């Protein structure tokens, strides 16, 4: 073995570049962070050939003093920290002093900068070597160009994806930076075409509009919450708009974009039962906290972080988003709502063949009554309310629509036809969404195919899925009762005795405490035998012994059993099994009773599986379909 020696600085920088500079988007991220730390409020990004030919970042920040030019591309040279104590209170986005050294080691760099107290300077750096230093232009800020990335490390080029993929990564990085820094104006030019432009006026909702579009921005609900350690701010988009992956959950800490699985999972949990399976929300949230509570020095990319009070933070995020959505009216409009989930197991398709025609006709003439377990209380007259006027006058005529559009225009722009985006997105859907009641006044008209209840009010027509509605009602009932810790349970005169295979015995023994936490009195009576002398009162199935055995086997199979998780799954299962099915005809009284019970629900807009309970079609949409209003 050859003797130990210190590697040449050029080789050190190339090795470090493998950690910091993974692809062109990594370069863009590091350079934008430097511009943000320089207090720039305007940042322009120019890209050619997905960054492989040219990446250029221009800002109007403080600039670099001409005397610091020789240190720019030296490893661990930084102005962000002075001693080891600063690592515990990092407020800047960059601090490691590795980015420029790593970038300069694998590319050709030109930096033109001017500090407000220094002279302008132009520096050219190539492959880790300073090539030229000369006076630059009299322009406040920094203009840095990166060309021929990985020109001296051809092996790295093999791992660069297609040009479209790399461009997408760069756009994603700039968008995330814009969402994290709404007070900075970002402009992105890709192959001489402008892809993004934000105003930088501090209005996060305008940035959401610039990136995701006006429709999504109008559906965004403001989030504000705080406790002794954390302060949350941002926006959560109503669940009627969702995505098939979690990439639209944007989290940042002290305006630094981060990735943290548990924090993202808390956001997803806040939308529980509001979104269908495999659907994810659009959320932009920033957490302000003491830098001592977060460690950003986990990975060279500075995207992965660790929290000191992670559980408290996750709880605050989940509860604040859930409470915010709970105060919103979440009935989706037909024109904007998502389609219902594909998987639908609780009801079969209707058969309109001649064989069933007479039966259906007879059912319509003589509506079936709901089972006593479904509607148990005495029903009253159709639901009426004196707050009908709260929902405003009829807004569905063409004239009123024009007034709405004019209302969104700025005072100096209404006549010109151009729109003020800020006015359009600042107070979206205020007429109906800000109402405190969970459901508006609804008048029942009738029933469609024994499955959907048709209703109306001054804003249009509503359709309610009777199965999904009662599923939500029963889910909340069971969830409240199953989660009652003081459940005295049902004592058994004759205990239930169970015997399980030896493979499950060890696991069941370890989880007897979990079973008792659910309200069971269970004891081991033999090598493979168990005896249950009490079970929770919420088990009311026809065959409770089989249900208890299934529960024990469920716990034995679960790697990390959670009593709350099982209560949740049990509530969903029981509510689905005991709710009204399709082709079940109701009379007016039963429909009124169902609607009245739904009004009492905490979240009456979706079933436990995330399917919509009620959908809305405005009068304007209906009249437009009949050509009573021309587009």
Coordinates of C-alpha atoms in Angstrom, one line a residue:
X1 CA 0.0 0.0 0.0
X2 CA 1.3 3.4 -1.0
X3 CA 1.9 6.0 1.8
X4 CA -0.8 8.3 3.0
X5 CA -0.8 11.8 1.5
X6 CA -3.0 14.8 1.3
X7 CA -5.0 15.0 -2.0
X8 CA -4.4 17.9 -4.3
X9 CA -7.1 20.7 -3.7
X10 CA -8.3 20.2 -7.3
X11 CA -9.1 16.6 -6.6
X12 CA -10.7 17.5 -3.3
X13 CA -13.0 19.9 -5.0
X14 CA -14.0 17.4 -7.7
X15 CA -14.8 14.8 -5.0
X16 CA -16.9 17.4 -3.1
X17 CA -18.6 18.4 -6.3
X18 CA -20.1 14.9 -6.4
X19 CA -22.0 15.7 -3.2
X20 CA -23.0 19.3 -3.9
X21 CA -23.4 19.4 -7.7
X22 CA -25.5 16.4 -8.7
X23 CA -27.1 17.9 -11.7
X24 CA -27.8 21.4 -13.2
X25 CA -30.7 22.0 -10.9
X26 CA -28.2 21.6 -7.9
X27 CA -26.1 24.5 -9.3
X28 CA -29.2 26.7 -9.7
X29 CA -30.3 26.0 -6.2
X30 CA -26.9 26.9 -4.7
X31 CA -26.5 30.1 -6.7
X32 CA -30.1 31.3 -5.9
X33 CA -29.4 30.7 -2.2
X34 CA -26.3 32.9 -2.5
X35 CA -28.4 35.6 -4.1
X36 CA -31.0 35.4 -1.4
X37 CA -28.4 35.6 1.3
X38 CA -27.0 38.7 -0.4
X39 CA -30.5 40.4 0.3
X40 CA -31.4 40.5 -3.4
X41 CA -35.1 41.3 -4.2
X42 CA -34.8 40.6 -7.9
X43 CA -33.3 37.4 -9.2
X44 CA -33.2 36.4 -12.9
X45 CA -32.3 32.9 -14.0
X46 CA -31.3 32.1 -17.6
X47 CA -31.0 28.6 -18.9
X48 CA -29.8 27.2 -22.2
X49 CA -30.0 23.5 -23.2
X50 CA -31.2 22.5 -19.8
X51 CA -28.2 24.1 -18.1
X52 CA -25.6 22.0 -19.8
X53 CA -24.6 24.8 -22.1
X54 CA -25.3 27.8 -19.9
X55 CA -26.7 28.8 -16.5
X56 CA -26.8 32.4 -15.6
X57 CA -28.0 34.0 -12.4
X58 CA -28.4 37.8 -12.2
X59 CA -29.3 39.6 -8.9
X60 CA -29.4 43.0 -7.4
X61 CA -28.0 42.0 -4.1
X62 CA -25.2 43.4 -2.0
X63 CA -22.5 42.0 -4.3
X64 CA -19.0 40.7 -3.5
X65 CA -16.2 43.0 -2.4
X66 CA -13.4 43.1 -5.0
X67 CA -10.9 42.1 -2.3
X68 CA -12.8 38.8 -1.7
X69 CA -12.5 37.7 -5.3
X70 CA -9.6 35.3 -4.9
X71 CA -11.5 33.5 -2.1
X72 CA -14.7 32.9 -4.1
X73 CA -13.7 29.4 -5.3
X74 CA -11.7 28.3 -2.3
X75 CA -13.3 25.5 -0.2
X76 CA -14.8 26.4 3.1
X77 CA -14.5 30.1 2.4
X78 CA -17.7 31.8 3.5
X79 CA -19.0 35.0 5.0
X80 CA -22.0 33.3 6.7
X81 CA -20.4 31.9 9.9
X82 CA -17.5 32.8 12.1
X83 CA -17.2 30.0 14.7
X84 CA -18.7 26.7 15.7
X85 CA -21.4 28.3 17.8
X86 CA -22.9 29.8 14.6
X87 CA -23.7 26.3 13.4
X88 CA -26.4 26.1 16.1
X89 CA -28.2 29.3 15.0
X90 CA -28.0 29.2 11.2
X91 CA -30.2 31.8 9.6
X92 CA -28.7 32.1 6.1
X93 CA -29.5 29.6 3.4
X94 CA -25.8 28.8 2.7
X95 CA -23.0 28.4 5.2
X96 CA -20.8 25.5 4.3
X97 CA -18.5 27.4 1.8
X98 CA -18.5 24.4 -0.6
X99 CA -20.9 25.4 -3.4
X100 CA -18.8 27.8 -5.5
X101 CA -15.7 25.6 -5.0
X102 CA -17.5 22.5 -6.2
X103 CA -19.2 24.3 -9.1
X104 CA -15.9 25.9 -10.2
X105 CA -14.2 22.5 -10.1
X106 CA -16.4 21.0 -12.8
X107 CA -17.3 23.9 -15.0
X108 CA -16.3 27.2 -16.5
X109 CA -17.4 30.2 -14.4
X110 CA -17.6 33.9 -15.0
X111 CA -18.5 36.2 -12.1
X112 CA -19.2 39.9 -12.6
X113 CA -20.0 41.7 -9.3
X114 CA -19.9 45.0 -7.5
X115 CA -20.2 45.7 -3.8
X116 CA -21.7 49.0 -2.8
X117 CA -18.5 49.9 -1.0
X118 CA -16.1 48.4 -3.5
X119 CA -15.0 48.4 -7.1
X120 CA -16.6 46.3 -9.8
X121 CA -14.7 43.1 -10.7
X122 CA -14.9 40.3 -13.3
X123 CA -13.4 36.9 -12.5
X124 CA -13.1 33.9 -14.8
X125 CA -12.5 30.5 -13.2
X126 CA -12.1 27.2 -15.1
X127 CA -11.8 23.7 -13.8
X128 CA -10.6 24.8 -10.4
X129 CA -8.1 27.4 -11.6
X130 CA -8.3 31.2 -11.6
X131 CA -7.9 32.3 -15.3
X132 CA -8.5 36.0 -15.2
X133 CA -9.4 38.9 -12.9
X134 CA -10.2 42.3 -14.3
X135 CA -12.4 45.4 -13.7
X136 CA -16.1 44.8 -14.4
X137 CA -19.2 46.9 -15.1
X138 CA -20.6 49.5 -12.7
X139 CA -23.7 47.5 -11.8
X140 CA -24.9 46.8 -8.2
X141 CA -25.2 43.0 -7.5
X142 CA -23.8 39.9 -9.0
X143 CA -24.0 38.3 -12.5
X144 CA -22.6 34.7 -12.5
X145 CA -22.5 32.4 -15.5
X146 CA -21.8 28.7 -15.5
X147 CA -21.0 27.0 -18.8
X148 CA -20.0 23.5 -20.0
X149 CA -20.9 21.8 -16.8
X150 CA -19.0 18.5 -16.1
X151 CA -16.7 19.2 -19.1
X152 CA -13.7 17.8 -17.2
X153 CA -15.6 14.9 -15.5
X154 CA -17.1 13.0 -18.5
X155 CA -18.2 10.2 -16.2
X156 CA -20.7 12.5 -14.5
X157 CA -22.4 13.2 -17.9
X158 CA -23.6 9.6 -18.1
X159 CA -25.9 10.3 -15.1
X160 CA -27.5 13.4 -16.5
X161 CA -31.0 12.6 -17.6
X162 CA -32.8 13.8 -20.7
X163 CA -32.9 17.6 -21.5
X164 CA -36.6 17.7 -20.7
X165 CA -36.0 16.0 -17.3
X166 CA -33.2 18.4 -16.4
X167 CA -35.3 21.4 -17.5
X168 CA -38.2 20.2 -15.3
X169 CA -35.9 19.8 -12.3
X170 CA -34.6 23.4 -12.8
X171 CA -38.2 24.8 -13.1
X172 CA -39.2 22.9 -10.0
X173 CA -36.3 24.3 -8.0
X174 CA -37.0 27.9 -9.1
X175 CA -40.7 27.5 -8.2
X176 CA -39.9 26.1 -4.8
X177 CA -37.6 29.0 -4.1
X178 CA -40.3 31.5 -5.3
X179 CA -42.8 29.9 -2.9
X180 CA -40.3 30.1 0.0
X181 CA -39.3 33.7 -0.8
X182 CA -42.5 35.5 -1.9
X183 CA -40.8 38.9 -1.2
X184 CA -38.3 38.3 -4.0
X185 CA -39.1 38.7 -7.7
X186 CA -38.0 35.6 -9.7
X187 CA -37.8 35.5 -13.4
X188 CA -36.9 32.3 -15.2
X189 CA -35.9 32.2 -18.9
X190 CA -35.5 28.8 -20.5
X191 CA -34.0 28.8 -24.0
X192 CA -34.9 32.4 -24.5
X193 CA -38.5 31.9 -23.4
X194 CA -39.9 33.2 -20.2
X195 CA -41.3 30.4 -18.0
X196 CA -41.9 32.2 -14.7
X197 CA -42.2 35.7 -13.4
X198 CA -43.2 36.7 -9.8
X199 CA -43.8 40.2 -8.6
X200 CA -41.9 39.8 -5.3
X201 CA -44.4 41.9 -3.3
X202 CA -44.6 39.4 -0.4
X203 CA -48.1 38.1 -1.4
X204 CA -47.7 34.4 -1.4
X205 CA -51.2 33.9 -2.9
X206 CA -50.0 35.8 -6.0
X207 CA -47.0 33.5 -6.3
X208 CA -49.3 30.5 -6.1
X209 CA -51.3 32.0 -8.9
X210 CA -48.2 32.6 -11.0
X211 CA -47.0 29.0 -10.5
X212 CA -50.2 26.9 -10.3
X213 CA -52.8 29.2 -11.9
X214 CA -55.6 31.5 -10.8
X215 CA -58.1 28.6 -10.3
X216 CA -55.9 26.9 -7.7
X217 CA -55.1 30.2 -6.1
X218 CA -58.8 31.0 -5.6
X219 CA -59.3 27.7 -3.9
X220 CA -56.4 28.3 -1.5
X221 CA -57.3 28.9 2.2
X222 CA -55.0 30.9 4.4
X223 CA -53.3 29.0 7.3
X224 CA -52.1 30.9 10.4
X225 CA -51.2 29.2 13.7
X226 CA -48.6 29.5 16.4
X227 CA -47.5 28.1 19.8
X228 CA -44.6 28.8 22.1
X229 CA -42.0 27.4 19.7
X230 CA -43.5 27.6 16.2
X231 CA -45.4 30.0 13.9
X232 CA -47.1 28.6 10.8
X233 CA -48.2 30.5 7.8
X234 CA -49.2 29.6 4.2
X235 CA -52.1 28.2 2.2
X236 CA -54.0 24.9 1.9
X237 CA -55.9 24.3 -1.3
X238 CA -59.5 22.9 -0.8
X239 CA -59.7 19.1 -1.3
X240 CA -61.8 19.4 -4.4
X241 CA -58.5 20.0 -6.2
X242 CA -55.9 17.3 -5.6
X243 CA -52.9 15.6 -7.2
X244 CA -51.8 12.0 -7.7
X245 CA -48.4 12.5 -5.9
X246 CA -47.2 14.4 -2.9
X247 CA -44.8 16.7 -4.8
X248 CA -47.3 19.6 -4.4
X249 CA -46.8 19.6 -0.6
X250 CA -44.3 22.4 -0.2
X251 CA -42.8 22.8 3.2
X252 CA -40.2 25.4 4.3
X253 CA -38.5 26.3 7.6
X254 CA -37.5 29.9 8.1
X255 CA -38.1 30.4 4.4
X256 CA -35.8 27.5 3.5
X257 CA -37.3 24.8 1.3
X258 CA -37.0 21.5 3.0
X259 CA -37.9 17.8 2.7
X260 CA -39.2 16.1 5.8
X261 CA -41.3 12.9 5.5
X262 CA -43.1 13.2 8.9
X263 CA -43.9 16.9 8.3
X264 CA -45.4 16.1 4.9
X265 CA -47.3 13.1 6.4
X266 CA -48.8 15.5 9.0
X267 CA -50.2 17.6 6.1
X268 CA -51.7 14.5 4.5
X269 CA -53.2 13.4 7.8
X270 CA -54.9 16.8 8.1
X271 CA -56.9 16.0 4.9
X272 CA -58.0 12.6 6.3
X273 CA -61.4 11.5 4.8
X274 CA -61.4 14.7 2.7
X275 CA -59.4 13.1 -0.2
X276 CA -59.8 9.8 -1.9
X277 CA -57.2 7.1 -1.6
X278 CA -53.9 7.8 -3.5
X279 CA -54.8 11.5 -3.8
X280 CA -52.7 14.2 -2.2
X281 CA -53.3 17.9 -1.4
X282 CA -51.7 21.1 -2.6
X283 CA -50.3 22.9 0.4
X284 CA -47.7 25.6 0.8
X285 CA -46.6 26.1 4.4
X286 CA -43.7 27.9 6.1
X287 CA -42.6 27.3 9.7
X288 CA -40.8 30.0 11.6
X289 CA -38.8 28.8 14.6
X290 CA -35.7 29.4 16.6
X291 CA -32.7 28.1 14.5
X292 CA -31.6 26.2 17.6
X293 CA -34.6 23.9 17.2
X294 CA -33.6 22.7 13.7
X295 CA -30.5 21.2 12.3
X296 CA -29.9 22.0 8.6
X297 CA -26.4 20.6 8.6
X298 CA -27.6 17.0 7.9
X299 CA -26.7 16.7 4.2
X300 CA -24.6 18.8 1.8
X301 CA -27.7 19.8 -0.1
X302 CA -29.2 21.4 3.1
X303 CA -32.7 20.2 2.1
X304 CA -33.0 17.4 4.7
X305 CA -33.4 18.7 8.3
X306 CA -33.9 17.4 11.8
X307 CA -36.2 19.0 14.4
X308 CA -35.7 19.1 18.2
X309 CA -39.5 19.1 18.9
X310 CA -40.7 17.1 15.9
X311 CA -43.8 15.7 17.6
X312 CA -45.0 19.1 18.7
X313 CA -44.5 20.6 15.3
X314 CA -46.2 17.8 13.5
X315 CA -49.2 18.0 15.8
X316 CA -49.5 21.8 15.3
X317 CA -49.3 21.5 11.5
X318 CA -52.0 18.7 11.4
X319 CA -54.4 20.5 13.7
X320 CA -54.0 23.9 12.2
X321 CA -54.7 22.7 8.6
X322 CA -57.6 20.5 9.8
X323 CA -59.2 23.3 11.8
X324 CA -58.8 25.7 8.8
X325 CA -60.5 23.3 6.4
X326 CA -63.2 22.5 9.0
X327 CA -64.3 26.1 8.9
X328 CA -64.7 26.1 5.1
X329 CA -67.7 25.0 3.0
X330 CA -66.2 22.2 0.8
X331 CA -69.0 21.3 -1.5
X332 CA -67.4 20.9 -5.0
X333 CA -68.8 22.5 -8.1
X334 CA -69.4 20.2 -11.1
X335 CA -67.2 22.4 -13.2
X336 CA -64.1 22.3 -10.9
X337 CA -64.5 19.3 -8.7
X338 CA -62.5 16.1 -9.2
X339 CA -64.1 13.0 -10.5
X340 CA -65.2 10.4 -8.0
X341 CA -62.7 7.6 -7.1
X342 CA -62.7 4.6 -9.4
X343 CA -62.9 2.0 -6.7
X344 CA -66.5 1.7 -5.6
X345 CA -67.3 -1.5 -3.8
X346 CA -70.4 -0.8 -1.7
X347 CA -73.0 -0.8 -4.5
X348 CA -73.6 -2.5 -7.9
X349 CA -74.5 -0.8 -11.1
X350 CA -78.2 -0.3 -11.8
X351 CA -80.0 -2.6 -14.1
X352 CA -82.6 -0.9 -16.3
X353 CA -83.5 -4.0 -18.2
X354 CA -87.2 -5.0 -18.7
X355 CA -86.9 -7.6 -15.9
X356 CA -86.5 -4.9 -13.3
X357 CA -88.7 -2.2 -14.8
X358 CA -91.9 -3.2 -13.0
X359 CA -90.1 -3.6 -9.7
X360 CA -88.5 -0.2 -10.0
X361 CA -91.9 1.4 -10.9
X362 CA -93.5 -0.3 -7.9
X363 CA -90.7 1.0 -5.7
X364 CA -91.3 4.5 -6.9
X365 CA -95.0 4.3 -6.2
X366 CA -94.4 2.8 -2.7
X367 CA -91.1 4.0 -1.3
X368 CA -89.3 1.6 0.9
X369 CA -88.8 2.7 4.5
X370 CA -85.4 3.0 5.9
X371 CA -84.4 0.4 8.4
X372 CA -84.9 1.4 12.0
X373 CA -81.1 1.4 12.6
X374 CA -80.6 3.9 9.9
X375 CA -83.2 6.6 10.9
X376 CA -84.3 6.1 14.5
X377 CA -85.7 9.4 15.5
X378 CA -89.0 11.1 14.6
X379 CA -88.8 13.2 11.5
X380 CA -90.3 16.7 11.3
X381 CA -91.4 19.0 8.5
X382 CA -88.9 19.7 5.7
X383 CA -85.9 21.6 6.8
X384 CA -86.3 25.4 6.9
X385 CA -84.1 28.2 8.1
X386 CA -84.3 31.9 8.6
X387 CA -80.7 32.4 7.5
X388 CA -81.4 31.9 3.9
X389 CA -80.6 35.5 3.1
X390 CA -77.0 34.9 4.3
X391 CA -76.1 33.2 1.1
X392 CA -76.8 36.4 -0.9
X393 CA -79.0 37.1 -3.9
X394 CA -79.1 35.1 -7.1
X395 CA -75.6 35.4 -8.7
X396 CA -76.2 33.2 -11.6
X397 CA -77.4 35.6 -14.3
X398 CA -75.1 36.8 -17.1
X399 CA -75.3 40.4 -15.8
X400 CA -74.2 39.4 -12.3
X401 CA -71.3 37.3 -13.8
X402 CA -70.1 40.4 -15.6
X403 CA -70.3 42.3 -12.3
X404 CA -68.2 39.7 -10.6
X405 CA -65.5 39.9 -13.3
X406 CA -65.5 43.7 -13.1
X407 CA -65.2 43.4 -9.3
X408 CA -62.0 41.5 -9.6
X409 CA -60.4 44.2 -11.8
X410 CA -58.4 47.0 -10.5
X411 CA -60.0 50.5 -10.5
X412 CA -57.8 51.7 -13.3
X413 CA -58.0 48.4 -15.3
X414 CA -61.7 47.6 -15.4
X415 CA -62.4 49.5 -18.6
X416 CA -59.2 48.3 -20.3
X417 CA -60.1 44.6 -20.0
X418 CA -56.9 43.6 -18.4
X419 CA -57.1 41.9 -15.0
X420 CA -55.4 42.6 -11.7
X421 CA -54.3 39.1 -10.5
X422 CA -54.0 40.3 -6.9
X423 CA -57.7 41.4 -6.8
X424 CA -58.8 38.1 -8.4
X425 CA -57.2 35.9 -5.9
X426 CA -57.1 37.8 -2.6
X427 CA -60.7 37.1 -1.6
X428 CA -61.9 34.0 -3.6
X429 CA -65.5 32.7 -3.4
X430 CA -66.2 34.9 -0.4
X431 CA -69.9 34.9 -1.0
X432 CA -70.4 31.2 -0.2
X433 CA -67.1 29.8 1.2
X434 CA -66.9 32.1 4.2
X435 CA -70.3 31.0 5.6
X436 CA -70.0 29.6 9.1
X437 CA -72.6 26.9 8.6
X438 CA -71.4 23.6 7.3
X439 CA -74.2 23.3 4.7
X440 CA -76.3 26.0 3.1
X441 CA -80.1 26.1 3.0
X442 CA -81.2 23.2 0.8
X443 CA -84.7 22.3 -0.4
X444 CA -85.2 18.6 -1.3
X445 CA -86.8 18.0 -4.6
X446 CA -86.7 14.3 -5.0
X447 CA -84.6 11.2 -5.5
X448 CA -82.8 9.9 -8.6
X449 CA -82.5 6.1 -9.3
X450 CA -83.0 5.4 -5.5
X451 CA -79.4 6.6 -5.0
X452 CA -79.1 10.4 -5.3
X453 CA -81.1 13.0 -3.5
X454 CA -81.8 16.1 -5.6
X455 CA -81.9 19.5 -3.8
X456 CA -81.9 23.1 -4.7
X457 CA -81.4 26.6 -3.4
X458 CA -81.0 30.1 -5.0
X459 CA -77.5 29.3 -6.2
X460 CA -78.4 26.1 -8.2
X461 CA -78.9 22.4 -7.9
X462 CA -77.3 20.0 -5.5
X463 CA -77.0 16.2 -5.6
X464 CA -76.3 14.1 -2.5
X465 CA -75.1 10.5 -2.5
X466 CA -77.3 8.9 0.1
X467 CA -74.9 6.1 0.8
X468 CA -71.9 8.4 1.2
X469 CA -74.0 10.8 3.4
X470 CA -75.0 8.1 5.9
X471 CA -71.5 6.7 5.8
X472 CA -70.2 10.0 7.0
X473 CA -72.9 10.2 9.7
X474 CA -72.2 6.7 11.0
X475 CA -68.4 7.1 10.7
X476 CA -68.4 10.1 13.0
X477 CA -70.7 8.4 15.4
X478 CA -68.6 5.3 15.7
X479 CA -65.3 7.2 15.7
X480 CA -66.5 9.3 18.6
X481 CA -67.7 6.3 20.6
X482 CA -64.8 4.0 19.7
X483 CA -62.4 6.7 20.8
X484 CA -64.1 7.1 24.2
X485 CA -61.5 6.1 26.8
X486 CA -64.1 5.6 29.6
X487 CA -66.0 2.8 27.7
X488 CA -67.2 0.5 30.4
X489 CA -67.7 -2.2 27.8
X490 CA -70.0 -5.2 27.8
X491 CA -69.3 -7.9 30.5
X492 CA -69.8 -11.5 29.3
X493 CA -71.6 -14.0 31.4
X494 CA -69.9 -16.8 29.4
X495 CA -66.4 -15.8 28.3
X496 CA -65.3 -16.2 24.7
X497 CA -62.4 -18.7 24.4
X498 CA -59.9 -18.5 21.5
X499 CA -57.1 -20.7 20.4
X500 CA -54.3 -19.5 18.1
X501 CA -51.4 -21.2 16.4
X502 CA -48.0 -21.1 18.1
X503 CA -46.7 -18.8 15.4
X504 CA -49.0 -16.0 16.7
X505 CA -48.7 -16.6 20.4
X506 CA -45.5 -14.5 21.0
X507 CA -46.9 -11.6 19.0
X508 CA -50.3 -11.7 20.8
X509 CA -48.6 -11.9 24.2
X510 CA -46.6 -8.8 23.4
X511 CA -49.8 -6.9 22.4
X512 CA -52.2 -7.8 25.2
X513 CA -51.7 -4.2 26.4
X514 CA -52.9 -2.9 23.1
X515 CA -56.1 -5.0 23.3
X516 CA -56.8 -3.8 26.8
X517 CA -56.3 -0.3 25.6
X518 CA -59.2 -0.9 23.2
X519 CA -61.5 -1.9 26.0
X520 CA -61.0 -5.7 26.1
X521 CA -60.6 -7.9 29.2
X522 CA -58.4 -10.7 27.9
X523 CA -56.3 -13.2 29.8
X524 CA -54.1 -16.1 28.7
X525 CA -55.6 -19.3 30.0
X526 CA -53.3 -21.8 28.4
X527 CA -50.3 -22.2 26.2
X528 CA -52.4 -21.3 23.1
X529 CA -55.7 -20.3 24.7
X530 CA -57.0 -16.9 25.5
X531 CA -60.3 -15.9 27.3
X532 CA -62.2 -12.6 26.7
X533 CA -64.6 -11.6 29.6
X534 CA -65.4 -8.1 28.4
X535 CA -65.5 -6.3 25.0
X536 CA -66.1 -2.7 24.1
X537 CA -69.7 -1.6 23.7
X538 CA -69.2 -0.4 20.2
X539 CA -69.0 -4.0 18.9
X540 CA -72.6 -4.6 18.0
X541 CA -72.3 -7.0 15.2
X542 CA -74.5 -10.1 14.9
X543 CA -71.4 -12.3 15.6
X544 CA -69.2 -10.5 18.0
X545 CA -67.1 -13.6 18.7
X546 CA -65.9 -13.7 15.1
X547 CA -65.2 -10.0 15.1
X548 CA -63.1 -10.3 18.3
X549 CA -61.1 -13.1 16.8
X550 CA -60.5 -11.1 13.6
X551 CA -59.4 -8.2 15.7
X552 CA -56.8 -10.3 17.6
X553 CA -55.5 -11.7 14.4
X554 CA -55.3 -8.2 12.9
X555 CA -53.2 -7.0 15.9
X556 CA -51.0 -10.1 15.5
X557 CA -50.3 -9.3 11.9
X558 CA -49.6 -5.6 12.4
X559 CA -46.0 -4.7 12.7
X560 CA -46.6 -1.4 14.6
X561 CA -50.1 -1.7 15.9
X562 CA -51.8 1.6 16.9
X563 CA -55.0 1.6 18.8
X564 CA -56.1 4.9 17.2
X565 CA -55.4 3.5 13.8
X566 CA -57.4 0.4 14.4
X567 CA -60.3 2.5 15.8
X568 CA -60.2 4.5 12.6
X569 CA -60.3 1.4 10.4
X570 CA -63.0 -0.1 12.5
X571 CA -65.1 3.1 12.2
X572 CA -64.8 3.1 8.4
X573 CA -65.7 -0.6 8.1
X574 CA -68.7 -0.4 10.4
X575 CA -70.1 2.8 8.8
X576 CA -69.8 1.3 5.3
X577 CA -71.5 -2.0 6.2
X578 CA -74.5 -0.4 7.9
X579 CA -75.3 2.5 5.5
X580 CA -78.0 2.8 2.9
X581 CA -77.1 1.2 -0.3
X582 CA -78.0 2.2 -3.9
X583 CA -81.5 1.4 -5.3
X584 CA -83.0 2.1 -1.9
X585 CA -86.0 4.4 -2.3
X586 CA -86.7 6.9 0.5
X587 CA -89.8 9.1 1.2
X588 CA -89.5 12.8 1.8
X589 CA -89.4 12.5 5.6
X590 CA -86.5 10.1 5.5
X591 CA -84.6 12.3 3.1
X592 CA -85.2 15.3 5.3
X593 CA -84.0 13.3 8.3
X594 CA -80.8 12.2 6.5
X595 CA -80.0 15.7 5.5
X596 CA -80.7 17.0 9.0
X597 CA -78.3 14.4 10.5
X598 CA -75.7 15.3 7.9
X599 CA -75.8 18.9 9.1
X600 CA -74.6 17.8 12.5
X601 CA -71.5 16.2 11.1
X602 CA -68.1 17.8 11.7
X603 CA -67.2 17.4 8.0
X604 CA -70.3 16.6 5.9
X605 CA -68.6 17.0 2.5
X606 CA -66.9 13.7 2.0
X607 CA -67.4 10.1 3.0
X608 CA -64.7 8.3 5.1
X609 CA -63.1 7.1 1.8
X610 CA -62.8 10.7 0.5
X611 CA -65.7 10.5 -2.1
X612 CA -67.8 13.6 -2.3
X613 CA -71.2 13.5 -0.4
X614 CA -72.7 16.6 -2.2
X615 CA -71.9 18.2 -5.5
X616 CA -73.1 21.5 -6.8
X617 CA -74.2 22.7 -10.2
X618 CA -74.8 26.4 -10.4
X619 CA -77.7 28.0 -12.1
X620 CA -75.3 29.7 -14.5
X621 CA -73.9 26.4 -15.6
X622 CA -77.3 24.9 -16.1
X623 CA -78.5 27.9 -18.2
X624 CA -75.3 27.8 -20.2
X625 CA -75.9 24.2 -21.2
X626 CA -79.4 25.1 -22.4
X627 CA -77.9 28.1 -24.4
X628 CA -79.9 30.5 -22.3
X629 CA -76.6 32.3 -21.6
X630 CA -74.0 32.4 -24.4
X631 CA -70.3 32.1 -23.6

